[in-house]
Coordinates of C-alpha atoms in Angstrom, one line a residue:
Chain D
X56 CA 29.3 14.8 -26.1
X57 CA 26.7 16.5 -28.3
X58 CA 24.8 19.2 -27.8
X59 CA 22.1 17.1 -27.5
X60 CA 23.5 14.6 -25.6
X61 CA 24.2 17.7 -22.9
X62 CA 20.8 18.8 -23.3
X63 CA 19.3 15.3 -22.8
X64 CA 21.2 14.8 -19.3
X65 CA 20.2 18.5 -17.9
X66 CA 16.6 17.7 -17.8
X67 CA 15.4 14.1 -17.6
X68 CA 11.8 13.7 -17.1
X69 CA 11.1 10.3 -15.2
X70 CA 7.8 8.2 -15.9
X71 CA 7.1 6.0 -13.0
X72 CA 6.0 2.5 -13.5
X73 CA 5.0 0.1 -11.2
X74 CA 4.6 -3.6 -12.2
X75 CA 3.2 -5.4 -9.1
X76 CA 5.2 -3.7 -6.3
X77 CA 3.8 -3.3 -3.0
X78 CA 3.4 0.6 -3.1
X79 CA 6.8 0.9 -0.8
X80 CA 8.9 2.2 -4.0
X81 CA 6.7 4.0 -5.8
X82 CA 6.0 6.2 -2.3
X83 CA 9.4 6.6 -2.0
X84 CA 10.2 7.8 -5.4
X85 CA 7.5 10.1 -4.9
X86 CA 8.8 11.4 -2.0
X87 CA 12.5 12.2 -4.2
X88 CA 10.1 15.1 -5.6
X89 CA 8.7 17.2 -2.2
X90 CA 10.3 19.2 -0.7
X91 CA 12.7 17.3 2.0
X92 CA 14.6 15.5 -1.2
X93 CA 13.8 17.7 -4.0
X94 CA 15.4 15.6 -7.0
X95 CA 14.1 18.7 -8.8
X96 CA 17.2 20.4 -8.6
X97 CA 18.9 17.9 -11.0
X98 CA 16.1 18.7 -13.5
X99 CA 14.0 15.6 -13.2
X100 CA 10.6 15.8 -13.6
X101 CA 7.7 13.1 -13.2
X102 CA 6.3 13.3 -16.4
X103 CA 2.4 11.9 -17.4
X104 CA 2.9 10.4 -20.5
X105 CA 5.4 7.7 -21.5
X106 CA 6.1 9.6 -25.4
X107 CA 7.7 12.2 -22.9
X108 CA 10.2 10.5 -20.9
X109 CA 13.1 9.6 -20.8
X110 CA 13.7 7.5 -18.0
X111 CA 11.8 4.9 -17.4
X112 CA 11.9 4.2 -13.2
X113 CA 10.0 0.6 -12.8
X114 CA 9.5 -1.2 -9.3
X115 CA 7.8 -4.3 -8.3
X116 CA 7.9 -7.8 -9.0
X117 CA 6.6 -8.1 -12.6
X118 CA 3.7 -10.1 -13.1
X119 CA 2.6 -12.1 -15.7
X120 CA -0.4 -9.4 -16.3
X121 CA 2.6 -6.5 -16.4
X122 CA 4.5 -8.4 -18.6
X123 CA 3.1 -7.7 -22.2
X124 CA 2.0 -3.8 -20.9
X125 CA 5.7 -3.2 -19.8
X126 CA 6.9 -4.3 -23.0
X127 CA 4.7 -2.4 -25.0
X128 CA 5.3 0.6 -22.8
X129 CA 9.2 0.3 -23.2
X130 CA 8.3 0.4 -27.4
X131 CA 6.4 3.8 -27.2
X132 CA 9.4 5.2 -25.2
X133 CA 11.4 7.7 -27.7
X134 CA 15.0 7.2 -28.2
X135 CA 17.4 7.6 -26.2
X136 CA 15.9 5.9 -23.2
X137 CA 17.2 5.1 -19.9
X138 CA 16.0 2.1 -17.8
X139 CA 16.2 2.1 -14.0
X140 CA 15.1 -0.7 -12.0
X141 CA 14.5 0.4 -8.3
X142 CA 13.6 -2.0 -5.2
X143 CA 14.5 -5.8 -4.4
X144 CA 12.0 -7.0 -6.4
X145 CA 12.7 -4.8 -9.6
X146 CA 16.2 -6.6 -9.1
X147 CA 15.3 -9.9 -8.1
X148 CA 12.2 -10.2 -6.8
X149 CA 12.8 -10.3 -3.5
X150 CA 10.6 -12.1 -1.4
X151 CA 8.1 -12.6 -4.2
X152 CA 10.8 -15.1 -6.3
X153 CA 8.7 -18.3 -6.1
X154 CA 5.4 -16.7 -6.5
X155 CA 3.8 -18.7 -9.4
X156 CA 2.8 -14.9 -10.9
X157 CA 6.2 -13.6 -11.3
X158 CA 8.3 -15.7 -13.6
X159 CA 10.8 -13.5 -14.4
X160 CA 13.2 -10.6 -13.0
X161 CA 12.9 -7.2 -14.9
X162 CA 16.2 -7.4 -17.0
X163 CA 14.9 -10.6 -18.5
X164 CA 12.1 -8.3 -20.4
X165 CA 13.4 -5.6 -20.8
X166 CA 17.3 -4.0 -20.2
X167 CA 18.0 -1.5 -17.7
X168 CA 20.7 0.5 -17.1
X169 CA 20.6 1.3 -13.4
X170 CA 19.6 -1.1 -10.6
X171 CA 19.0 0.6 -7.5
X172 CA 18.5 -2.1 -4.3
X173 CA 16.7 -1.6 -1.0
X174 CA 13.5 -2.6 0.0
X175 CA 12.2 0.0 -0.2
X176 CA 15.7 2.2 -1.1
X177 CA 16.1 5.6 0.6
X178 CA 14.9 8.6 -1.3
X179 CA 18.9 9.5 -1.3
X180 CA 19.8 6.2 -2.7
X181 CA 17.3 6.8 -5.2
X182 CA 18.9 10.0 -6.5
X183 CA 21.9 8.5 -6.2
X184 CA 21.6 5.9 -8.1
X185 CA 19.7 8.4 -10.6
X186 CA 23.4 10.8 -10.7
X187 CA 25.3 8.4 -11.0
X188 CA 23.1 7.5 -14.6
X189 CA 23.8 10.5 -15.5
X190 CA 27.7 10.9 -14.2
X191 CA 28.2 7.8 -16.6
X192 CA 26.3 8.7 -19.4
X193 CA 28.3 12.4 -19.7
X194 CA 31.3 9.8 -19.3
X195 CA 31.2 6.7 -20.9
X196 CA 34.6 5.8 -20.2
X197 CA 34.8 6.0 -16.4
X198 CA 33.4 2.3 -15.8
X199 CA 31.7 3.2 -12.0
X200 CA 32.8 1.7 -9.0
X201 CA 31.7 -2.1 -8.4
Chain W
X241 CA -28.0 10.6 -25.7
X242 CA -24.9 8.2 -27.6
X243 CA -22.5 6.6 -25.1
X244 CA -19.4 7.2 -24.6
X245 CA -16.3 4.5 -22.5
X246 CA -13.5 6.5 -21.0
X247 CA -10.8 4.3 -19.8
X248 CA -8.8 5.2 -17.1
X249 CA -5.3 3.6 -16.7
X250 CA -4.0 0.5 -16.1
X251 CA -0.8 3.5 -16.7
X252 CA -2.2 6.7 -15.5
X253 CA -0.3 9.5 -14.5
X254 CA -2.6 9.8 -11.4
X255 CA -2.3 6.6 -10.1
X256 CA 0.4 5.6 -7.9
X257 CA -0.5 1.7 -8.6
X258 CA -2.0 -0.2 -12.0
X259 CA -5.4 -0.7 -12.2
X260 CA -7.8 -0.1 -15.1
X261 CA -10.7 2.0 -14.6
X262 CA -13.7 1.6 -17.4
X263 CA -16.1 4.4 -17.0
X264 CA -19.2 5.0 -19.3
X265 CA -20.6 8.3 -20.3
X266 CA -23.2 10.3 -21.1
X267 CA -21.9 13.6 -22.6
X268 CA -20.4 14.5 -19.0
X269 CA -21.9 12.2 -16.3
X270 CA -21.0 8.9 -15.7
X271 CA -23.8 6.4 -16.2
X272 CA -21.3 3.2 -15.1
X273 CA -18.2 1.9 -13.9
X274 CA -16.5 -1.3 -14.1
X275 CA -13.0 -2.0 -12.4
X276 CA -10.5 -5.1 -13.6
X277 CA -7.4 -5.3 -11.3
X278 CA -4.7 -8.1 -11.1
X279 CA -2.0 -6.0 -12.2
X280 CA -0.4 -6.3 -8.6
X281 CA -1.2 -10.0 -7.8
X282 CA 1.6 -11.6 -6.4
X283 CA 0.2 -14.5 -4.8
X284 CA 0.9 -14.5 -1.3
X285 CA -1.7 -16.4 0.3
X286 CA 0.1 -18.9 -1.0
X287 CA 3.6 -17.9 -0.6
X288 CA 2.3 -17.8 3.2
X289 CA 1.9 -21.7 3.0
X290 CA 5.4 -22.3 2.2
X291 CA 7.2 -19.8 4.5
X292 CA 7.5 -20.7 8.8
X293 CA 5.4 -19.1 11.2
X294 CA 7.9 -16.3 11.5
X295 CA 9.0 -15.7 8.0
X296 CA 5.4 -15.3 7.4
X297 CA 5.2 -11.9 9.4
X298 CA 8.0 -10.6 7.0
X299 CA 6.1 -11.4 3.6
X300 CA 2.8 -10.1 5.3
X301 CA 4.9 -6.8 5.6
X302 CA 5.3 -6.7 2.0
X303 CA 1.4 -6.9 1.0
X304 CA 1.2 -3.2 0.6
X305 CA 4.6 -0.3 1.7
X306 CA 1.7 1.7 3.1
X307 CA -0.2 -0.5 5.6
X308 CA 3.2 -2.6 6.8
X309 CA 2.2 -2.7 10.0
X310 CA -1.3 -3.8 10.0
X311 CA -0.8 -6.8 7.9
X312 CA 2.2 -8.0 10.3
X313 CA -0.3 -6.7 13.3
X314 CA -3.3 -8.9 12.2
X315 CA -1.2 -12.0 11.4
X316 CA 0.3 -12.3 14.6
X317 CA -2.8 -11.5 16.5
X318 CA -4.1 -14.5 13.9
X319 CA -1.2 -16.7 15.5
X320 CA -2.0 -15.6 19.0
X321 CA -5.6 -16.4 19.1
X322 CA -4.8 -19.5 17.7
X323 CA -2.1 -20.5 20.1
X324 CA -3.9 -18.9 23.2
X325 CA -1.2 -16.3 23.8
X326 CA -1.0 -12.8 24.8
X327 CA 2.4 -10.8 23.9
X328 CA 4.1 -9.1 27.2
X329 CA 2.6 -5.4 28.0
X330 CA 5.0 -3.9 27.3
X331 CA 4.8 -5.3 23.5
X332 CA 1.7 -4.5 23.4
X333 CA 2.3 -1.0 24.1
X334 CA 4.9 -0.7 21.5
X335 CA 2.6 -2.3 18.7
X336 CA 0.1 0.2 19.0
X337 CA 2.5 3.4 19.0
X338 CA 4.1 1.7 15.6
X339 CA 0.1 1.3 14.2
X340 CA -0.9 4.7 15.2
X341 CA 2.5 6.2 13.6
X342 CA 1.3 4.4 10.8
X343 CA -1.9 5.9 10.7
X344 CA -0.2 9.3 11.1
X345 CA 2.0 9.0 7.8
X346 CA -0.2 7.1 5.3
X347 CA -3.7 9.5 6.1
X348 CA -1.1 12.3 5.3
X349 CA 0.2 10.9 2.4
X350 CA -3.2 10.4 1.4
X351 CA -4.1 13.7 2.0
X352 CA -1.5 14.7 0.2
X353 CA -2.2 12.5 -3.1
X354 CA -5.9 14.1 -2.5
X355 CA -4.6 17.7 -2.3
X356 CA -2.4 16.3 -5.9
X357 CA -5.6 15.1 -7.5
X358 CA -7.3 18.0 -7.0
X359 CA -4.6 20.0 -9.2
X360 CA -3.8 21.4 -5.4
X361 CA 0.0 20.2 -5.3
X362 CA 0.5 23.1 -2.7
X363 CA -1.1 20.5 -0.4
X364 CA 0.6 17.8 -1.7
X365 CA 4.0 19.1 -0.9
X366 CA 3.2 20.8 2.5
X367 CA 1.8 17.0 3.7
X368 CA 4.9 15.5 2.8
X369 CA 7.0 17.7 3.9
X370 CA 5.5 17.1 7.4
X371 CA 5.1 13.0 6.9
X372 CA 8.8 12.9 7.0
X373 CA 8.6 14.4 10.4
X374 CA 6.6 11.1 11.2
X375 CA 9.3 8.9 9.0
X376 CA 11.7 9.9 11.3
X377 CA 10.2 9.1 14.3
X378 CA 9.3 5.8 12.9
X379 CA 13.4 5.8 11.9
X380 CA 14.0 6.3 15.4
X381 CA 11.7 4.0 16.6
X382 CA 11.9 0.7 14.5
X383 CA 15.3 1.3 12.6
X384 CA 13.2 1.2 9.3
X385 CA 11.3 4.3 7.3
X386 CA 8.6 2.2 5.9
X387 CA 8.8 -1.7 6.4
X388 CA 9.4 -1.6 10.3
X389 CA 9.5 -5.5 10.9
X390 CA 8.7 -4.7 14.4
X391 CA 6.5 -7.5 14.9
X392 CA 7.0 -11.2 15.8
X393 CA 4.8 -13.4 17.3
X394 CA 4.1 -13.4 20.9
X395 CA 5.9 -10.0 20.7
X396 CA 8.0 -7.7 19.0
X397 CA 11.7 -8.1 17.7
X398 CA 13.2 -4.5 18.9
X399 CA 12.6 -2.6 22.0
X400 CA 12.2 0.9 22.3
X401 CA 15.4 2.8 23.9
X402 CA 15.1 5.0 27.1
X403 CA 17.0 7.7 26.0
X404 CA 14.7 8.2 22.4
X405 CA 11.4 8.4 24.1
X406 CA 12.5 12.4 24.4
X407 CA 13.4 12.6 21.6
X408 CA 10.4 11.2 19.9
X409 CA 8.2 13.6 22.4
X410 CA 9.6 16.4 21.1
X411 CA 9.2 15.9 17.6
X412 CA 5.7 15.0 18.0
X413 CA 5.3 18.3 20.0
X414 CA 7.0 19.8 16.6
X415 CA 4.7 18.4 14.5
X416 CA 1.6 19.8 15.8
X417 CA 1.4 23.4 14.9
X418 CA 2.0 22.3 11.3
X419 CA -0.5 19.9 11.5
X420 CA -2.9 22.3 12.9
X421 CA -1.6 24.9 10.1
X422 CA -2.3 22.2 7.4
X423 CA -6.0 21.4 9.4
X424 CA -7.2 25.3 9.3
X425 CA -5.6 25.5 5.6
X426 CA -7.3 22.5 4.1
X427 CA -10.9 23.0 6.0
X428 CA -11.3 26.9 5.4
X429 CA -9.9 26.8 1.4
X430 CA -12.9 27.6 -0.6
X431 CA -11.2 25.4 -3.6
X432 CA -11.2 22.7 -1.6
X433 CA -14.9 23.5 -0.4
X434 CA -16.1 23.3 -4.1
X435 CA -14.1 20.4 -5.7
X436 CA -15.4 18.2 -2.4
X437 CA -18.4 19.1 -0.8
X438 CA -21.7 17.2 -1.9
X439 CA -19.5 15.3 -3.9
X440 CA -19.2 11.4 -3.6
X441 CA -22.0 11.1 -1.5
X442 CA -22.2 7.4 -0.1
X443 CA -25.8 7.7 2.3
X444 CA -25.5 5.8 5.4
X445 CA -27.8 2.9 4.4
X446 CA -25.3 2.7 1.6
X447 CA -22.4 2.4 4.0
X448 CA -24.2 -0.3 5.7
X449 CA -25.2 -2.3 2.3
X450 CA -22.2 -2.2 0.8
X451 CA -20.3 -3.3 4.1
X452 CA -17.8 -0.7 4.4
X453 CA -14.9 -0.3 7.2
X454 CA -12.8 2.2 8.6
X455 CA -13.3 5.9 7.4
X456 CA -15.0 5.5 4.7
X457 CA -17.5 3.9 7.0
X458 CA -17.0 6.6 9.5
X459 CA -17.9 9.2 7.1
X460 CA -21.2 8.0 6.3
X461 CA -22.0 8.2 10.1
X462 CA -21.6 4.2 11.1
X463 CA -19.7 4.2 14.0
X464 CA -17.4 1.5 13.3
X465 CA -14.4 0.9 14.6
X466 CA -12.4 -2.2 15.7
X467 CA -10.4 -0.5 18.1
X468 CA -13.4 0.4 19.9
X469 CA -15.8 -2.3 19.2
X470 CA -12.9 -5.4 19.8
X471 CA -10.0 -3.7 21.2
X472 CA -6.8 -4.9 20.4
X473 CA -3.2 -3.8 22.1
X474 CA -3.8 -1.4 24.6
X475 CA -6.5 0.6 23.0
X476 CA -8.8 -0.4 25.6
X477 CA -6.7 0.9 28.3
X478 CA -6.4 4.5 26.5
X479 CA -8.5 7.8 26.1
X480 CA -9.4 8.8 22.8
X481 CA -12.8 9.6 20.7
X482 CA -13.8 8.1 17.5
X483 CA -14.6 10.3 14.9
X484 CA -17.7 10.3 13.4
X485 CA -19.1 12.0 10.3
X486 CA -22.6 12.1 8.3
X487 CA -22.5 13.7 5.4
X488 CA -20.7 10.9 3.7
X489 CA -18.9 12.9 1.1
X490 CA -15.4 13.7 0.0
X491 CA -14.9 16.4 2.0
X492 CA -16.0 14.6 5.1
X493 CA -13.5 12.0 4.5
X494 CA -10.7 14.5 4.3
X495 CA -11.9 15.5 7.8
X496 CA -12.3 12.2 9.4
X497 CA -8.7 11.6 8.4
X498 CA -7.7 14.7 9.7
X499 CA -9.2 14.4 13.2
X500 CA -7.9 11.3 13.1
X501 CA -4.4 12.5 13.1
X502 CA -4.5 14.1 16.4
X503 CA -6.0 11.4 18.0
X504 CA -3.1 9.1 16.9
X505 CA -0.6 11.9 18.4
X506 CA -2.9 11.8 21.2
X507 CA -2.4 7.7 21.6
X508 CA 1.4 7.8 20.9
X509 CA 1.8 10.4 23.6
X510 CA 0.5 8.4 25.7
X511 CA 1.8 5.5 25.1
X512 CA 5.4 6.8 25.5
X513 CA 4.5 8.4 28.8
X514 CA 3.0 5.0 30.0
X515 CA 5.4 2.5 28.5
X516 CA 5.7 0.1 31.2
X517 CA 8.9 -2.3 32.0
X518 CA 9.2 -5.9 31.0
X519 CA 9.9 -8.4 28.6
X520 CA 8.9 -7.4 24.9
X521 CA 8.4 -11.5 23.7
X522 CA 7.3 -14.3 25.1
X523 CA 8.3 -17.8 24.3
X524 CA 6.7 -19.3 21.7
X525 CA 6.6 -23.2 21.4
X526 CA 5.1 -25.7 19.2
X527 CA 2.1 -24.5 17.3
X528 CA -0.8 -26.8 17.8
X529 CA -3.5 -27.8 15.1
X530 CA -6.5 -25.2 14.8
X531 CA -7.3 -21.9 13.6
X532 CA -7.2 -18.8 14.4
X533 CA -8.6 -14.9 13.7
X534 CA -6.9 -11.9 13.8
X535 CA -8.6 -8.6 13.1
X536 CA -7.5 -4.5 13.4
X537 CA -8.3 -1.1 12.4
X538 CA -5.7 0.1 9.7
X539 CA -6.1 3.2 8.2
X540 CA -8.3 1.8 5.7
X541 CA -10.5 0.3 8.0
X542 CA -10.5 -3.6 9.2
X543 CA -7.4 -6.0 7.8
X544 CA -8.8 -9.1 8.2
X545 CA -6.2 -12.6 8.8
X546 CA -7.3 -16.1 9.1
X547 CA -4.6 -18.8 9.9
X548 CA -5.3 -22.4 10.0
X549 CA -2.7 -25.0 11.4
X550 CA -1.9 -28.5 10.9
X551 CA 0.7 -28.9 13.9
X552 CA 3.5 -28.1 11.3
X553 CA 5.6 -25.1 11.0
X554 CA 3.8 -23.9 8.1
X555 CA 0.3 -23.0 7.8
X556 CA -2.3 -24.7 5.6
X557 CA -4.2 -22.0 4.8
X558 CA -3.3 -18.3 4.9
X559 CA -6.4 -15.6 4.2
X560 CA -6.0 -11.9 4.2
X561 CA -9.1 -9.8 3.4
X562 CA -7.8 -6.3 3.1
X563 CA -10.1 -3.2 3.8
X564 CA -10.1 -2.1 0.4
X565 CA -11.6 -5.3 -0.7
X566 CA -14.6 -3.9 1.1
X567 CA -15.3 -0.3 0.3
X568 CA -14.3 -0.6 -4.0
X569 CA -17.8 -1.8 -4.3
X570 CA -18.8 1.6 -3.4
X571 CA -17.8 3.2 -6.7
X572 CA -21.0 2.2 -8.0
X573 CA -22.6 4.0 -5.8
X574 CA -20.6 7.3 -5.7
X575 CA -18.6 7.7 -8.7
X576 CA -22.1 7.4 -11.0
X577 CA -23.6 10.4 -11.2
X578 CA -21.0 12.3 -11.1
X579 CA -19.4 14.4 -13.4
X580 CA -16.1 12.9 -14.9
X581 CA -13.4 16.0 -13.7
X582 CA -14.8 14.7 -9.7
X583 CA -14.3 11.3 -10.7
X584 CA -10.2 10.9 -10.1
X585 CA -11.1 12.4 -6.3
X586 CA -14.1 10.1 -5.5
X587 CA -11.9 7.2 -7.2
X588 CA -9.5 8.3 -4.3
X589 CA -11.4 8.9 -1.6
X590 CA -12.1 5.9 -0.2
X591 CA -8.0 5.7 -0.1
X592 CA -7.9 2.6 -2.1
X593 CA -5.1 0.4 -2.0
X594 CA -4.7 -2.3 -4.5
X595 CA -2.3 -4.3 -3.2
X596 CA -3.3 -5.0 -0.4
X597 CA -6.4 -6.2 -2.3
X598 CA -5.6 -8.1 -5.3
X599 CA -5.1 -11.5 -3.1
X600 CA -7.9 -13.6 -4.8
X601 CA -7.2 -15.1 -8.2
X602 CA -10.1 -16.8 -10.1
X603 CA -8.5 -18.4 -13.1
X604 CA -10.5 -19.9 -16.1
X605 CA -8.2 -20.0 -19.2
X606 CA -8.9 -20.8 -22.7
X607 CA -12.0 -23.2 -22.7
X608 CA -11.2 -24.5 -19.2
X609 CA -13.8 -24.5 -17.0
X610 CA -13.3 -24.0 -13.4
X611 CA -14.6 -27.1 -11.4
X612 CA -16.7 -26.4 -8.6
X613 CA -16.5 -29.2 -5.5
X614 CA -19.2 -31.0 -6.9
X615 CA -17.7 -31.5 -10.0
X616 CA -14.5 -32.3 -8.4
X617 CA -16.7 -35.3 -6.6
X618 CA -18.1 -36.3 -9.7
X619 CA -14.5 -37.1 -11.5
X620 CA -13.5 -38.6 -8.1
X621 CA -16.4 -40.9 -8.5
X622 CA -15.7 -41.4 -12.0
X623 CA -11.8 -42.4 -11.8
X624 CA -12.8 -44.8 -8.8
X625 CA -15.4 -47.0 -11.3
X626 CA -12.5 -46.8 -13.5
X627 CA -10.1 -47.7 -11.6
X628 CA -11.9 -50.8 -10.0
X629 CA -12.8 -51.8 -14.1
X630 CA -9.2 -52.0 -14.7
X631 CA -8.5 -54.1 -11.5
X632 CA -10.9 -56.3 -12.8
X633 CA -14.0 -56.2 -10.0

C-alpha cells in the first residue's frame, strides 16, 4: 500500500446523496456524525462539495429525475472513489420496485462497492459497513465474509 | 438594479433531501423564488392501488422516515371511517404515545438541522444527542428506531409490555432537564436572537390565505390544530394546551416547537399512567364499497388520507395530501424580501419535507398534450362514429 493509498483510507470525507429516499437513511447517516455514534473518530467527514469526496454514500430508490444528476455527480467525483449504497431501496428498491418512477436498482447506474441493508440500517451498521470498506481496501486480498 | 438567479441545489450541502431552489436577486435581497421538485417521486398513490388493505399501512410508512407514524395513523383512521370502526382503547392509547414520541424526535431533529443552518452546530449536536434518548424509548416501545409499523387497521400489531412502562417513565423523566437546558439555551442566545427574530415574517392574514397547518400556522397566531378542533385517539380525553404564537417569524417557530415538546412528554406521561387493559385490534372483516377520510396533526401540521373502496381488497383510489404540500406556498411570502444569508433558515423553517410532498405528478412530454375530461369525451365520441362507420350503420 502506498503512501497515498494509507493517507486516502485515514480520512475519508463522505458526500451524502439522496436519490428519492424517504428521509429514513439520510437521518440516520446523519445521526453516524453526533455525538452518540461519532463516525468521526474513523476520520470521516461529511463534506459539501462532491470534487471533495471520496465516498460517495447514496440512498433511496433512484428515480428517473435522479438518474442523469447521479450520473453526472459520479463523473465530477475525483479518483479514487468509493461507492456505498445504504438502505433497501439503494439495494433493491425495497417496497418502491414496481413504482413506474424507479426503473432501475443503483448498481445498474452506477457501481458500488459497499451495500449496506436495513430499512433504515442502524447508525452501527452504517459504520460498519463503512470499516469494513476500508478493512478491504488496506487488504485487497482478504475477500470479506459472505 | 441588474438581476441576478442564484440556484440553490437540487445537491446542496444543506439539504438533507433534493430539491432545486431558484432565487432571483437584486444585489442582496431576493426579489423571487421559484421551487421545481420531483426529485423524490416515487409514486405511491398508486403503488397504494395495487397493495391489500394491510400492506398499504407498510408503504404509507415509507412516504417520509420522519413522519412514519402519521402517514400509517391517517390511513387507518381513512379505513376506519370508512368501514365504521373504532380500534379498542387500549389501541388507541398506544397510537397516540407512538405520534407524540414522534413529534418529540423529529421537532428536535429539526431544531437541530435549524441550530446546523444557522452555522450553530453546537445545537445541532446537543439536539441529537438528546433525540436518541427519545429513539430509545421508541426502540423500547415498537421494536423499531424509526419505521415503527405499529399500526394496523382497527388497531395496532404490538402491545406495550408491563414491565417497560418504568422503564420508559424514567427516561422521559431523564430527558427533561436537558430539554429544559436546551430550552433556556436556545431562547436566551443572543445569536440565535439576531439570525431569527423579525425574520420570515408570515402576518396572520397570510397564514390564513395561503392555508397553512400545523406550526407554521400556529406561529402566525391561527389556532389550528386537529387534535383540538377534530380530536382523534385519545386526545380528547387528555390535558394539554395548544401553543400559540403571533409574531409569525423564525424565531417563533423555534418556540412553538419547543413548547411543543413538553406538552408531548406531558401526553406520553399520561398516557402510560392511564393505559387501560384490553384488546389492542379488533376484527376486521370484509371492506365494503365507499370512502373514507382520515385526518391528524403531524408535526408538520394536518396529513391528510382519502381512501375510496370498490368492495375489493385493494383500494381504487389512494390520496395523501401531506402538510408540506400546504405551507411551501409560503416562501413567496417570506423568503422575498429577505436577504439571501437568512434565506437557507426561512427555507427551513416551515420544516419542509419533500417527500412526504412530492405525491402529484403532472406529466406532459414532448409535444403531448395532457387531455382534460372533456377532451377525453370528445375522442370517446369520436371513436364511437368510427366505430359504427366501420360496422356499417
Amino acid at each position: 500500500m502506498g503512501i497515498l493509498d494509507h493517507a486516502f483510507l485515514k480520512s475519508l470525507w463522505v458526500f451524502h446523496l439522496a436519490t428519492g429516499s424517504c428521509n429514513n437513511c439520510d437521518i440516520e447517516i446523519l445521526d453516524c456524525f453526533t455525538p452518540r455514534h461519532d463516525i468521526e473518530r474513523f476520520g470521516m467527514q461529511l463534506t459539501g462539495s462532491i470534487k471533495h469526496a471520496d465516498v460517495l454514500l447514496v440512498t433511496g430508490a433512484v428515480n428517473r429525475q435522479c438518474i442523469p444528476r447521479l450520473k453526472r455527480i459520479y463523473e465530477q467525483m475525483p479518483n479514487p472513489r468509493l461507492v456505498v449504497a445504504i438502505g433497501e431501496c439503494a439495494l433493491s428498491r425495497g417496497v418502491f420496485v414496481h413504482s413506474y418512477n424507479c426503473p432501475l436498482p443503483l448498481d445498474h447506474v452506477i457501481p458500488v462497492d459497499v451495500y449496506i441493508p436495513g430499512c433504515p440500517p442502524r447508525p452501527e451498521a452504517i459504520i460498519a459497513g463503512l470499516i469494513k470498506l476500508i478493512e478491504q481496501k488496506k487488504n485487497p486480498k482478504d475477500q470479506p465474509q459472505a | 438594479m441588474p438581476r441576478t438567479i442564484l440556484p440553490i441545489g437540487p445537491y446542496h450541502p444543506l439539504q438533507e433531501e433534493p430539491e432545486f431552489f431558484i432565487l432571483t436577486l437584486e444585489g442582496e435581497t431576493v426579489v423571487d423564488i421559484d421551487l421545481r421538485i420531483g426529485y423524490n417521486h416515487r409514486g405511491i398513490e398508486k403503488l397504494a392501488e395495487r397493495q391489500a388493505y394491510d400492506q398499504i399501512t407498510f408503504v404509507v410508512e415509507r412516504i417520509c422516515g420522519i413522519c412514519s407514524t402519521s402517514h400509517p395513523f391517517a390511513y387507518t383512521q381513512a379505513v376506519e371511517d370508512l368501514l365504521s370502526i373504532e380500534a379498542p382503547p387500549r389501541a388507541q392509547y398506544i397510537r397516540t404515545i407512538v405520534a407524540e414520541g414522534e413529534r418529540m424526535h423529529s421537532h428536535l431533529l429539526w431544531l437541530g438541522l435549524a441550530g446546523h443552518f444557522l452555522g450553530y452546530n453546537t445545537i445541532w449536536m446537543w439536539c441529537w444527542k438528546l433525540r436518541e434518548e427519545i429513539l430509545d424509548v421508541m426502540e423500547i416501545l415498537s421494536g423499531n428506531r424509526n419505521n415503527y409499523a405499529m399500526f394496523k387497521v382497527g388497531g395496532v400489531w404490538r402491545d406495550i409490555r408491563e414491565e417497560d412502562i418504568p422503564v420508559v417513565m424514567k427516561k422521559i423523566d431523564s430527558i427533561i432537564p436537558t430539554l429544559e437546558k436546551l430550552h433556556k439555551a436556545v431562547m436566551d442566545d443572543p445569536v440565535i436572537h439576531a439570525r431569527t427574530k423579525g425574520i420570515g415574517v408570515l402576518s396572520k392574514e397570510a397564514a390564513i390565505d395561503y392555508c397553512t397547518v400545523g406550526p407554521t400556522a400556529r406561529a402566525s397566531g391561527v389556532a389550528r390544530d386537529i387534535r383540538k378542533d377534530c380530536p382523534y385517539g385519545v386526545y380528547d380525553q387528555l390535558e394539554w394546551n395548544m401553543i400559540v404564537t403571533h409574531n409569525g417569524d423564525v424565531f417563533d417557530k423555534v418556540a412553538i416547537r419547543i413548547g411543543e415538546m413538553f406538552e408531548s412528554i406531558k401526553i406520553i406521561r399520561t398516557c402510560l399512567s392511564q393505559l387501560p387493559g384490553g384488546d389492542i385490534e379488533c376484527l376486521v372483516k370484509n371492506i365494503p364499497p365507499g370512502e373514507g377520510i382520515g385526518h391528524i396533526e403531524a408535526p408538520r401540521g394536518e396529513c391528510f388520507h382519502y381512501v375510496r373502496s370498490d368492495g375489493t381488497n385493494r383500494p381504487v383510489r389512494h390520496k395523501i395530501r401531506a402538510p408540506t404540500f400546504m405551507n411551501l406556498p409560503t416562501f413567496k411570502e417570506t423568503v422575498v424580501g429577505g436577504a439571501i444569508p437568512d434565506a437557507a433558515i426561512v427555507l427551513a423553517a416551515i420544516d419542509p419535507c419533500y417527500c412526504c410532498t412530492e405525491r402529484i405528478s403532472v406529466r406532459d412530454t414532448k409535444g403531448q398534450t395532457v387531455y382534460s375530461g372533456e377532451d377525453l369525451i370528445k375522442l370517446s365520441q369520436k371513436k364511437t362514429e368510427q366505430i359504427k362507420a366501420d360496422m356499417g350503420r
